[in-house]
PDB file of C-alpha atoms and ligand atoms in Angstrom:
ATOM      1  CA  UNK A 420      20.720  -0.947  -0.865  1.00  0.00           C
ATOM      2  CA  UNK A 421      19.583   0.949   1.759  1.00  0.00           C
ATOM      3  CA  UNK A 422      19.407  -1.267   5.091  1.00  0.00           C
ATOM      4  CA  UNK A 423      17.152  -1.139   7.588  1.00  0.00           C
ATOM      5  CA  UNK A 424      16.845   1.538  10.484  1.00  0.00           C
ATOM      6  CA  UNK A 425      16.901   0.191  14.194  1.00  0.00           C
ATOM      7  CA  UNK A 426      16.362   2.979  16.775  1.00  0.00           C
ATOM      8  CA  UNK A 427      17.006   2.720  20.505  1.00  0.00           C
ATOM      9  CA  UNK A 428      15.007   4.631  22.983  1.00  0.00           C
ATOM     10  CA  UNK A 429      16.454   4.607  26.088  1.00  0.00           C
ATOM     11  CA  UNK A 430      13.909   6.548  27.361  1.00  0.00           C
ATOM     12  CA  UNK A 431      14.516   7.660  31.571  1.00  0.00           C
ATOM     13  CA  UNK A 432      16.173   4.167  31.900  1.00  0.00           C
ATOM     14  CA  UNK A 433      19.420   4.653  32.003  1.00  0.00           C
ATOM     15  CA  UNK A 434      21.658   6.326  34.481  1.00  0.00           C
ATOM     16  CA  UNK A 435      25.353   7.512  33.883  1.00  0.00           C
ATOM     17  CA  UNK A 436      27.359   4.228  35.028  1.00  0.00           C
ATOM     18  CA  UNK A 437      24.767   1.760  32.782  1.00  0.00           C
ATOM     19  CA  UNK A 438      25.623   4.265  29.703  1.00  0.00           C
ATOM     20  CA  UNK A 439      29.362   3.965  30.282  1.00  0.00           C
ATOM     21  CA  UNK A 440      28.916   0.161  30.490  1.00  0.00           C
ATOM     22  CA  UNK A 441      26.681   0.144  27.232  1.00  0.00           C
ATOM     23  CA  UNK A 442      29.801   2.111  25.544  1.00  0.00           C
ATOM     24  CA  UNK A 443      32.304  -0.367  26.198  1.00  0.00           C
ATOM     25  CA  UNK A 444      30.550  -3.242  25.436  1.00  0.00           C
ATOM     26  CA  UNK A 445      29.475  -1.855  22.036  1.00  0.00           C
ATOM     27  CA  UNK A 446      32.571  -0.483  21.157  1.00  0.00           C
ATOM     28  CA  UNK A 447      34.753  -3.661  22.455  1.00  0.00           C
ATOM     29  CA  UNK A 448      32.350  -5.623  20.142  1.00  0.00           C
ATOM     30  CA  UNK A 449      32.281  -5.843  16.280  1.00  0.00           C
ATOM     31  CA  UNK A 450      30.720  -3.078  14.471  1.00  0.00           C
ATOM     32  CA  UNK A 451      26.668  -3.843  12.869  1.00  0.00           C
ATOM     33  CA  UNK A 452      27.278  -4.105   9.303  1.00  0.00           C
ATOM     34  CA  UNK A 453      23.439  -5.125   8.120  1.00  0.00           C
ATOM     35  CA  UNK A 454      21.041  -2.411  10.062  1.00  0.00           C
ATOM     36  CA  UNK A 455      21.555   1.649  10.182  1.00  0.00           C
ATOM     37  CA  UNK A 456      21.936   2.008  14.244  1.00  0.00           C
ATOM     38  CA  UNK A 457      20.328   5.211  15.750  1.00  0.00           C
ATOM     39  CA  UNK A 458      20.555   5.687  19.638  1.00  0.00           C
ATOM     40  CA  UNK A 459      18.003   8.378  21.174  1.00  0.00           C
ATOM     41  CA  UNK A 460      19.359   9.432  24.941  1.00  0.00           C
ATOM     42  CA  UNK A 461      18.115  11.250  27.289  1.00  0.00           C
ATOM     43  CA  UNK A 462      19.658  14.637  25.957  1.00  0.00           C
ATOM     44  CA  UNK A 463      22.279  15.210  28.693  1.00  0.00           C
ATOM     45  CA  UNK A 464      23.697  11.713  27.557  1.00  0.00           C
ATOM     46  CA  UNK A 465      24.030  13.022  23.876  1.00  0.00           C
ATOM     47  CA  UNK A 466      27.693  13.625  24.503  1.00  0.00           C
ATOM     48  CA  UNK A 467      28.515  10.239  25.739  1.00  0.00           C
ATOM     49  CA  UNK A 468      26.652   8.704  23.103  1.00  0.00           C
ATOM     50  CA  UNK A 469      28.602  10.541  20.822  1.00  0.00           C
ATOM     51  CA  UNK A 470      31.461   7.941  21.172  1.00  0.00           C
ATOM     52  CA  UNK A 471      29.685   4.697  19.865  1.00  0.00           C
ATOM     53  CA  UNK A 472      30.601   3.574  17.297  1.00  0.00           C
ATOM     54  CA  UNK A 473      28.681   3.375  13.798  1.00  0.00           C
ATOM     55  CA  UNK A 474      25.774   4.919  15.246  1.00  0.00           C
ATOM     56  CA  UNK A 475      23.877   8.337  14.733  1.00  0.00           C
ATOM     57  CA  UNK A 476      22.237  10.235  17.213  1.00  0.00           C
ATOM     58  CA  UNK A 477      18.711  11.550  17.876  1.00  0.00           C
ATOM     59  CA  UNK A 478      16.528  13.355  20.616  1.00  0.00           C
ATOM     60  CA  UNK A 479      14.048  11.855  22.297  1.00  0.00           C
ATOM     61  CA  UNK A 480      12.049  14.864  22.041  1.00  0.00           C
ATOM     62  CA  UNK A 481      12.233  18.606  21.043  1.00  0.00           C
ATOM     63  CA  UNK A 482      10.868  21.865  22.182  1.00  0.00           C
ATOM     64  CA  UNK A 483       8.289  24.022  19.419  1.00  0.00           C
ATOM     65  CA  UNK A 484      10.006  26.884  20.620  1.00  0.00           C
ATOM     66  CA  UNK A 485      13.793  27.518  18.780  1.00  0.00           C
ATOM     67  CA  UNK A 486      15.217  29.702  21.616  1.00  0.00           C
ATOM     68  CA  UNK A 487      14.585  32.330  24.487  1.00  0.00           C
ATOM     69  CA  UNK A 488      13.303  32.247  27.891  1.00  0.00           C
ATOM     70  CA  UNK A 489      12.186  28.381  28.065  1.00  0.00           C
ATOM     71  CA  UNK A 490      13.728  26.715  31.035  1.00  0.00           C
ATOM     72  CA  UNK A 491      14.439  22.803  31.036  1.00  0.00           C
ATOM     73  CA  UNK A 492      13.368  22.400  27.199  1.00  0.00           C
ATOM     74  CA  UNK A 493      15.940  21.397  24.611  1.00  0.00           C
ATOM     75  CA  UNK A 494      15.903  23.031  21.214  1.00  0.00           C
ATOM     76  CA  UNK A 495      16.457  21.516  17.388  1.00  0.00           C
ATOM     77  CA  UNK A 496      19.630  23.596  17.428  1.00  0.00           C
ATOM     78  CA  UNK A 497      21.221  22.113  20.167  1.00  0.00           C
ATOM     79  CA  UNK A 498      20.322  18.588  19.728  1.00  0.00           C
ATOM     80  CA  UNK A 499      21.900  19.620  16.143  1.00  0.00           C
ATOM     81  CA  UNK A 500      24.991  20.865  17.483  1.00  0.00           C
ATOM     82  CA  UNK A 501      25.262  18.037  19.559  1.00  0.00           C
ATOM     83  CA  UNK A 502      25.481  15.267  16.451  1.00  0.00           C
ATOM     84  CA  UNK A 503      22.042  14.336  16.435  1.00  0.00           C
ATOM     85  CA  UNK A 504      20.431  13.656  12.921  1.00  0.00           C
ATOM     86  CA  UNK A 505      17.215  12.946  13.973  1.00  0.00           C
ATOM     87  CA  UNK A 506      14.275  13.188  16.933  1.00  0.00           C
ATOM     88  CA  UNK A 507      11.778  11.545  18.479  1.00  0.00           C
ATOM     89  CA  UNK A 508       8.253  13.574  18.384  1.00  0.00           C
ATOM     90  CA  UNK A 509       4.681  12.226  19.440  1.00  0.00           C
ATOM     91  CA  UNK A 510       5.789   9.164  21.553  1.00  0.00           C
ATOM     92  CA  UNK A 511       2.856   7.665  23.704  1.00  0.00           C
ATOM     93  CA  UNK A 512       4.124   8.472  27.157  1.00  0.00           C
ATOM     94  CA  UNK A 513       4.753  12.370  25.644  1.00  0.00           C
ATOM     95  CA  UNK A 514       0.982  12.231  23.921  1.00  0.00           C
ATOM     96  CA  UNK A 515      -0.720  11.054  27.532  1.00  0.00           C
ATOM     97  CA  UNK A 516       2.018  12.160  29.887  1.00  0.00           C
ATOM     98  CA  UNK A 517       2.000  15.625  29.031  1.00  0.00           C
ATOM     99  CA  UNK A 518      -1.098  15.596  27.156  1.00  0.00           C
ATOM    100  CA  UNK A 519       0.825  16.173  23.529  1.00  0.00           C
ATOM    101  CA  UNK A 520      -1.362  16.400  20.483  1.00  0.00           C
ATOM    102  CA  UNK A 521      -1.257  15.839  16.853  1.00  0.00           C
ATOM    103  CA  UNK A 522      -0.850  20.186  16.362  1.00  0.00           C
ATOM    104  CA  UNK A 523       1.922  20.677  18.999  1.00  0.00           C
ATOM    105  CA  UNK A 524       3.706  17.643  17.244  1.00  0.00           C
ATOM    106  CA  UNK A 525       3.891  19.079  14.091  1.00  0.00           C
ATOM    107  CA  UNK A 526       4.979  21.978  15.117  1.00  0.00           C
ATOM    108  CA  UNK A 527       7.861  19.962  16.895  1.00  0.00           C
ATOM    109  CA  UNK A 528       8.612  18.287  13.715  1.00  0.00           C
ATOM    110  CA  UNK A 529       8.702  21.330  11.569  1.00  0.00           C
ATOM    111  CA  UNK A 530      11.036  22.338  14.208  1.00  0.00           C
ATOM    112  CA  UNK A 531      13.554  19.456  13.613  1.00  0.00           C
ATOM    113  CA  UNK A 532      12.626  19.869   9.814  1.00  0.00           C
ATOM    114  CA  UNK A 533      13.667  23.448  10.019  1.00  0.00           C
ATOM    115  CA  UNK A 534      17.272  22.527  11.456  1.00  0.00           C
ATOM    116  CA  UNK A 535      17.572  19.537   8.812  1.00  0.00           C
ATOM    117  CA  UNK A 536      17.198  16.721  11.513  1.00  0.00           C
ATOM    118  CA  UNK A 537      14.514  14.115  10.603  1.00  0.00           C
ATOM    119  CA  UNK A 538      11.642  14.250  12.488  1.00  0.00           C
ATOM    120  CA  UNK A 539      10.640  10.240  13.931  1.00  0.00           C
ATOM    121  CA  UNK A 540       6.601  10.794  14.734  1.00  0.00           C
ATOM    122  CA  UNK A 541       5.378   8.110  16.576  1.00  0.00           C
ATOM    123  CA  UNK A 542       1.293   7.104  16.336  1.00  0.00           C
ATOM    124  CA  UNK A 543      -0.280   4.297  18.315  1.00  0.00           C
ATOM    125  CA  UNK A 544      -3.809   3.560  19.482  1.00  0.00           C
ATOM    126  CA  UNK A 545      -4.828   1.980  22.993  1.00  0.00           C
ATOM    127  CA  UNK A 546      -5.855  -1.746  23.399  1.00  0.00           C
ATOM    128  CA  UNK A 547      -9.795   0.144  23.988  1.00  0.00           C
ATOM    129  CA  UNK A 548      -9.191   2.040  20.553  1.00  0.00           C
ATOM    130  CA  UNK A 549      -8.173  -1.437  18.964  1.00  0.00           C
ATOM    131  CA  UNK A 550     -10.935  -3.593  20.437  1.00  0.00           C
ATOM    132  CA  UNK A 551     -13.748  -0.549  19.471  1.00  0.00           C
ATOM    133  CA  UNK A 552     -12.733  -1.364  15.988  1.00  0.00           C
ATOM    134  CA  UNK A 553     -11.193   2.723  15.188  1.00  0.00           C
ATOM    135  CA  UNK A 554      -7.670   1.916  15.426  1.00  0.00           C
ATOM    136  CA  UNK A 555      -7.019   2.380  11.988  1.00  0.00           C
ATOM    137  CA  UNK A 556      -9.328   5.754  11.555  1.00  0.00           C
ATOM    138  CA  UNK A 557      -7.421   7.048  14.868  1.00  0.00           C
ATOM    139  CA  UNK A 558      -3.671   6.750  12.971  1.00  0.00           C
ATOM    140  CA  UNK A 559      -4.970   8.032   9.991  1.00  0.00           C
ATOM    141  CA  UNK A 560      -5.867  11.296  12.291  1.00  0.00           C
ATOM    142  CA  UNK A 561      -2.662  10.728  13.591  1.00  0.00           C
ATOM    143  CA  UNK A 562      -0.227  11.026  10.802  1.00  0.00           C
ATOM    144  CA  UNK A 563      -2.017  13.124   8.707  1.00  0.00           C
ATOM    145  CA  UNK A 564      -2.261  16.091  11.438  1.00  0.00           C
ATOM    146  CA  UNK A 565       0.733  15.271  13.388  1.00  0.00           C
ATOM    147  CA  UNK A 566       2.558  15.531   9.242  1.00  0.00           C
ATOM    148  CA  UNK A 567       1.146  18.663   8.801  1.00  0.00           C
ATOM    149  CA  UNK A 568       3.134  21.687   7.634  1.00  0.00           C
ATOM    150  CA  UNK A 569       6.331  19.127   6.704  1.00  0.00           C
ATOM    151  CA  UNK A 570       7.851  19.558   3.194  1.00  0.00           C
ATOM    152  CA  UNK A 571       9.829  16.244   3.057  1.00  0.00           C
ATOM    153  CA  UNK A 572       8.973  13.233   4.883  1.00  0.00           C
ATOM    154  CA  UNK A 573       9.694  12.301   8.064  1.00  0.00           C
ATOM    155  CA  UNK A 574       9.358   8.368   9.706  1.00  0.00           C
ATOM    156  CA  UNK A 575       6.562   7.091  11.178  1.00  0.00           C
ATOM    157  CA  UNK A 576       6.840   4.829  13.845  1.00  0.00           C
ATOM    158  CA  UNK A 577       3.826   2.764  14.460  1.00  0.00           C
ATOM    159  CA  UNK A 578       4.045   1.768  18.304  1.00  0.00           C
ATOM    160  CA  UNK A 579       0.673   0.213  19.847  1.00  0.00           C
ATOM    161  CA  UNK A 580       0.124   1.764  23.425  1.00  0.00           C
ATOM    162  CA  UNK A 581      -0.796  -1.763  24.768  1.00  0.00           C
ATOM    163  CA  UNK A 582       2.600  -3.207  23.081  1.00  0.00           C
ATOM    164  CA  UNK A 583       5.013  -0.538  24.463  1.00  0.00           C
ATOM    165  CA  UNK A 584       7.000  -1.813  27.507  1.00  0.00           C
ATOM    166  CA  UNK A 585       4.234  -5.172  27.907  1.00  0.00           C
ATOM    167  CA  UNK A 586       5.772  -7.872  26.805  1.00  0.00           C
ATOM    168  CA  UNK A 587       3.189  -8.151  24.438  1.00  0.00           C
ATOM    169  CA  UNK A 588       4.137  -7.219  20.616  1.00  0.00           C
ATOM    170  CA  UNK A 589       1.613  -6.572  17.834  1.00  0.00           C
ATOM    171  CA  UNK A 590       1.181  -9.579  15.699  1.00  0.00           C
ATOM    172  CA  UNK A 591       3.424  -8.940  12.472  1.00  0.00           C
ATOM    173  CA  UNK A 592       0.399  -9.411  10.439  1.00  0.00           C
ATOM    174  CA  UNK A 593      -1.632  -6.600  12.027  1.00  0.00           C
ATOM    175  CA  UNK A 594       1.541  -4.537  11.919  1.00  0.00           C
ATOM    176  CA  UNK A 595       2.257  -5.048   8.342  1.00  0.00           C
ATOM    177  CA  UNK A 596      -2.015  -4.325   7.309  1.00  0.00           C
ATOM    178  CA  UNK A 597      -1.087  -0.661   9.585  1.00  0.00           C
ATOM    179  CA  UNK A 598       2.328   0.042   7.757  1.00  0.00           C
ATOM    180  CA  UNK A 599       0.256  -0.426   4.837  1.00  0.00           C
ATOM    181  CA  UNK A 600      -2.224   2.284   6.298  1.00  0.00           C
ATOM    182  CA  UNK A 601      -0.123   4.398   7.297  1.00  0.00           C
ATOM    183  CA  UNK A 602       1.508   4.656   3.642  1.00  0.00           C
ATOM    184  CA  UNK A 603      -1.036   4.598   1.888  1.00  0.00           C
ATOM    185  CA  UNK A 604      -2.502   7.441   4.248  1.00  0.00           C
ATOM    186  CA  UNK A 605       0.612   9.684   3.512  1.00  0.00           C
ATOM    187  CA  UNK A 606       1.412   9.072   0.034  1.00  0.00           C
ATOM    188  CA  UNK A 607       0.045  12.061  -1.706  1.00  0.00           C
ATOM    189  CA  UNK A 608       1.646  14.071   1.136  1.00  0.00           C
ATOM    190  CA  UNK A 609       5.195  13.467  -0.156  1.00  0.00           C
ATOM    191  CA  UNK A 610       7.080  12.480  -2.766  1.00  0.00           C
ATOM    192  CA  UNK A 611       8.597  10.230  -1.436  1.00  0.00           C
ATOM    193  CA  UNK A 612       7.904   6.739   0.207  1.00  0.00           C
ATOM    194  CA  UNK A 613       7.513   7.476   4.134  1.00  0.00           C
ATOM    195  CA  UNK A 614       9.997   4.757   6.191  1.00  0.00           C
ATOM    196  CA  UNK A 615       7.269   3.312   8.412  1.00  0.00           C
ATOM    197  CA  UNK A 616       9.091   1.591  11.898  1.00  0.00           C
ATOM    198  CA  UNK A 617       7.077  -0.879  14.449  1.00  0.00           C
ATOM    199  CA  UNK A 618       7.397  -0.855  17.775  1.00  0.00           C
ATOM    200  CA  UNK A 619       6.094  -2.312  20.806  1.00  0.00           C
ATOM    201  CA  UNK A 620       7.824  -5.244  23.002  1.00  0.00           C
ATOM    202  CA  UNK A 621      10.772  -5.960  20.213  1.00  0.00           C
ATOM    203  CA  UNK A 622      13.355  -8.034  21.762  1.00  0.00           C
ATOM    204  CA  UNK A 623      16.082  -9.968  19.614  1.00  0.00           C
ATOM    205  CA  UNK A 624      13.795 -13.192  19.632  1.00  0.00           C
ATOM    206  CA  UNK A 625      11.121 -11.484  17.506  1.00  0.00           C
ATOM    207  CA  UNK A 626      12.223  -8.930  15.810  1.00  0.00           C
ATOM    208  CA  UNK A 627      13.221 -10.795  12.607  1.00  0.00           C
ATOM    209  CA  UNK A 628       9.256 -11.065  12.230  1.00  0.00           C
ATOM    210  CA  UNK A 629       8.616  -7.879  11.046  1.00  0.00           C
ATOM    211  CA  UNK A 630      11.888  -6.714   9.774  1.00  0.00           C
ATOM    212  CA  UNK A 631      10.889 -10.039   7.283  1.00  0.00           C
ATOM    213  CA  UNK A 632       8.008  -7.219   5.539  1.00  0.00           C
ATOM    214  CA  UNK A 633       9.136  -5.084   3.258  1.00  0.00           C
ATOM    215  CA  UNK A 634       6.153  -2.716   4.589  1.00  0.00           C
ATOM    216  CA  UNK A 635       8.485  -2.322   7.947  1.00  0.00           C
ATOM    217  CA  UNK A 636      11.025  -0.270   7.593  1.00  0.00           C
ATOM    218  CA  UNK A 637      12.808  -0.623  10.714  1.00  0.00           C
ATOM    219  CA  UNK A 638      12.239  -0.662  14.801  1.00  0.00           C
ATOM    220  CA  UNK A 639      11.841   1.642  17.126  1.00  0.00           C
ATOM    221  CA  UNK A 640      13.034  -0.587  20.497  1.00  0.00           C
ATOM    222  CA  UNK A 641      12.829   0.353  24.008  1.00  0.00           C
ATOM    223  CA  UNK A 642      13.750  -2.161  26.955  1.00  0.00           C
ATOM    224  CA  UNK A 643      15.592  -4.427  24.768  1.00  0.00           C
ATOM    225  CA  UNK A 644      18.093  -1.347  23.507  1.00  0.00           C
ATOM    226  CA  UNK A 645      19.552  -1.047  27.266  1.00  0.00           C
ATOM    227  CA  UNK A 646      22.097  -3.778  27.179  1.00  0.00           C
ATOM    228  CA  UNK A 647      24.329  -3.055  24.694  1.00  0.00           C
ATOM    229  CA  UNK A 648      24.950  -7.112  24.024  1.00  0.00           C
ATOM    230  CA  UNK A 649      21.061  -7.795  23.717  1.00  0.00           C
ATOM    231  CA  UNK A 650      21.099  -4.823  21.453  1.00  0.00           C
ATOM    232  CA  UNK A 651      23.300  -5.658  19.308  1.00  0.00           C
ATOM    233  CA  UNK A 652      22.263  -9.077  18.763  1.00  0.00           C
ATOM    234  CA  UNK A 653      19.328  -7.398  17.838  1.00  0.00           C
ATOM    235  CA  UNK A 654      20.428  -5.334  15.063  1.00  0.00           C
ATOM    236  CA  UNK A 655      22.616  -7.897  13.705  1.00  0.00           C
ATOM    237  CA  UNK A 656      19.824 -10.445  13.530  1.00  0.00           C
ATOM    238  CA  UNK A 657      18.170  -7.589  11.282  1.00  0.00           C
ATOM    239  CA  UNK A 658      18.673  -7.964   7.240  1.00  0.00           C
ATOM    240  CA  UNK A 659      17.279  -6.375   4.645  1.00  0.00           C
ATOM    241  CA  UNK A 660      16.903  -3.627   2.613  1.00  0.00           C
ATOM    242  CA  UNK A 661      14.943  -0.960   4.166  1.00  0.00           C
TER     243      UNK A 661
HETATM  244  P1  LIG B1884       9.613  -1.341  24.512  1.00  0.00           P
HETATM  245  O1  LIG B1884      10.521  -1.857  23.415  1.00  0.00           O
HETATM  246  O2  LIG B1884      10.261  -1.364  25.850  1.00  0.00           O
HETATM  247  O3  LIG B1884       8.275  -1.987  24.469  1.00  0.00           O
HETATM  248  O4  LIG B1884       9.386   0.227  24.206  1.00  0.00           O
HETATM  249  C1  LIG B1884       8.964   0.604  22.946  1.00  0.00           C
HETATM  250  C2  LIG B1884       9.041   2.065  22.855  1.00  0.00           C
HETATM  251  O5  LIG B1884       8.244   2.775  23.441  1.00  0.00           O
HETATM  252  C3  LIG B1884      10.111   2.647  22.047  1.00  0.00           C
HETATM  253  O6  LIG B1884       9.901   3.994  21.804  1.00  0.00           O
END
């Protein structure tokens, strides 16, 4: 049985002292038995995330370029050589932040794919995309191009702009019709089933909800993945086979 994945993404909210104290509260605490734990840092925390226990590392993001003359960007290689197994590509506040589209996201997911480190492509329309009824056209655009040019599948992770950092979660029955979507979207693209996450406003309180469908795969959790107590709570609360 293969459980289910729980990512944290501590995005730029976390400073050095609140990563120490997240380390030795995790690692004082028992170890998740029921979940697969993945921690994304901000990349020049890779090294002290490196000591928590039963966890694997990821990037939050990843250059297209794999070396040379490209200052402040991290590469594949070295989130590689750092521990990391997988990264981050496409998340909302990259795609309107720094205006990030489906092409330069594929090419930073071939990137990962080409140092065998699994891409995580996140896809998620606006509450204005949702209302206009094209939400679920919009993430077909999304996964198919921001997909393109991988040979073995990478995670999706269906975040909702409006859900991310609101307070406001998806319903788990909307989530479960896009998982759906999504896999049904990508399944002549790859052999094999594509792990579809939600995320959006998880906390420990709801996140049973959607880990309950088999169409969710796992979480992708932001705010709630800061406090290493709250955190764990929530992954242990998680069951299931992913
Ligand atoms: P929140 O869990 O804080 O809503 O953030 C979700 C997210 O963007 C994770 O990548």
């Amino acid at each position: 049985m293969i459980p289910k994945l729980i990512v944290a993404n501590w995005k730029m909210a976390i400073d050095l002292d609140a990563v120490r104290v997240f380390e030795r509260e995790w690692n004082g605490g028992p170890a998740v038995t029921t979940a697969d734990v993945v921690v994304a840092p901000p990349a020049v925390f890779l090294h002290h995330a490196a000591v928590l226990g039963g966890v694997s590392l990821c990037g939050q993001d990843v250059s297209i370029h794999s070396m040379g003359a490209h200052t402040g960007e991290v590469s594949a290689a070295m989130l590689k050589a750092l521990g990391c197994r997988y990264g981050i590509v496409g998340h909302s506040e990259r795609r309107s932040g720094h205006s990030e589209t489906n092409a330069l996201i594929a090419e930073k997911a071939s990137r990962l794919e080409t140092e065998g480190l699994r891409p995580i492509i996140c896809v998620g329309e606006s509450l204005l995309e949702r209302q206009s009824g094209g939400a679920e056209s919009l993430i077909a655009t999304q996964v198919t191009e921001s997909c393109s040019g991988l040979s073995t599948a990478p995670i999706i992770a269906y975040e909702p702009v409006w859900a991310i950092g609101s307070g406001e979660s998806a319903s788990p029955d909307d989530v479960v019709v896009m998982h759906r979507h999504i896999k049904r979207t990508l399944d002549r693209a790859f052999a094999a089933d594509v792990p579809v996450l939600y995320g959006g406003s998880v906390n420990p309180e709801n996140c049973t909800q959607f880990t309950a469908h088999p169409e969710v795969n796992g979480l992708l959790v932001g705010g709630a993945s800061l406090n290493a107590r709250q955190f764990w709570k929530l992954c242990t609360s998680v069951g299931g086979e992913r």
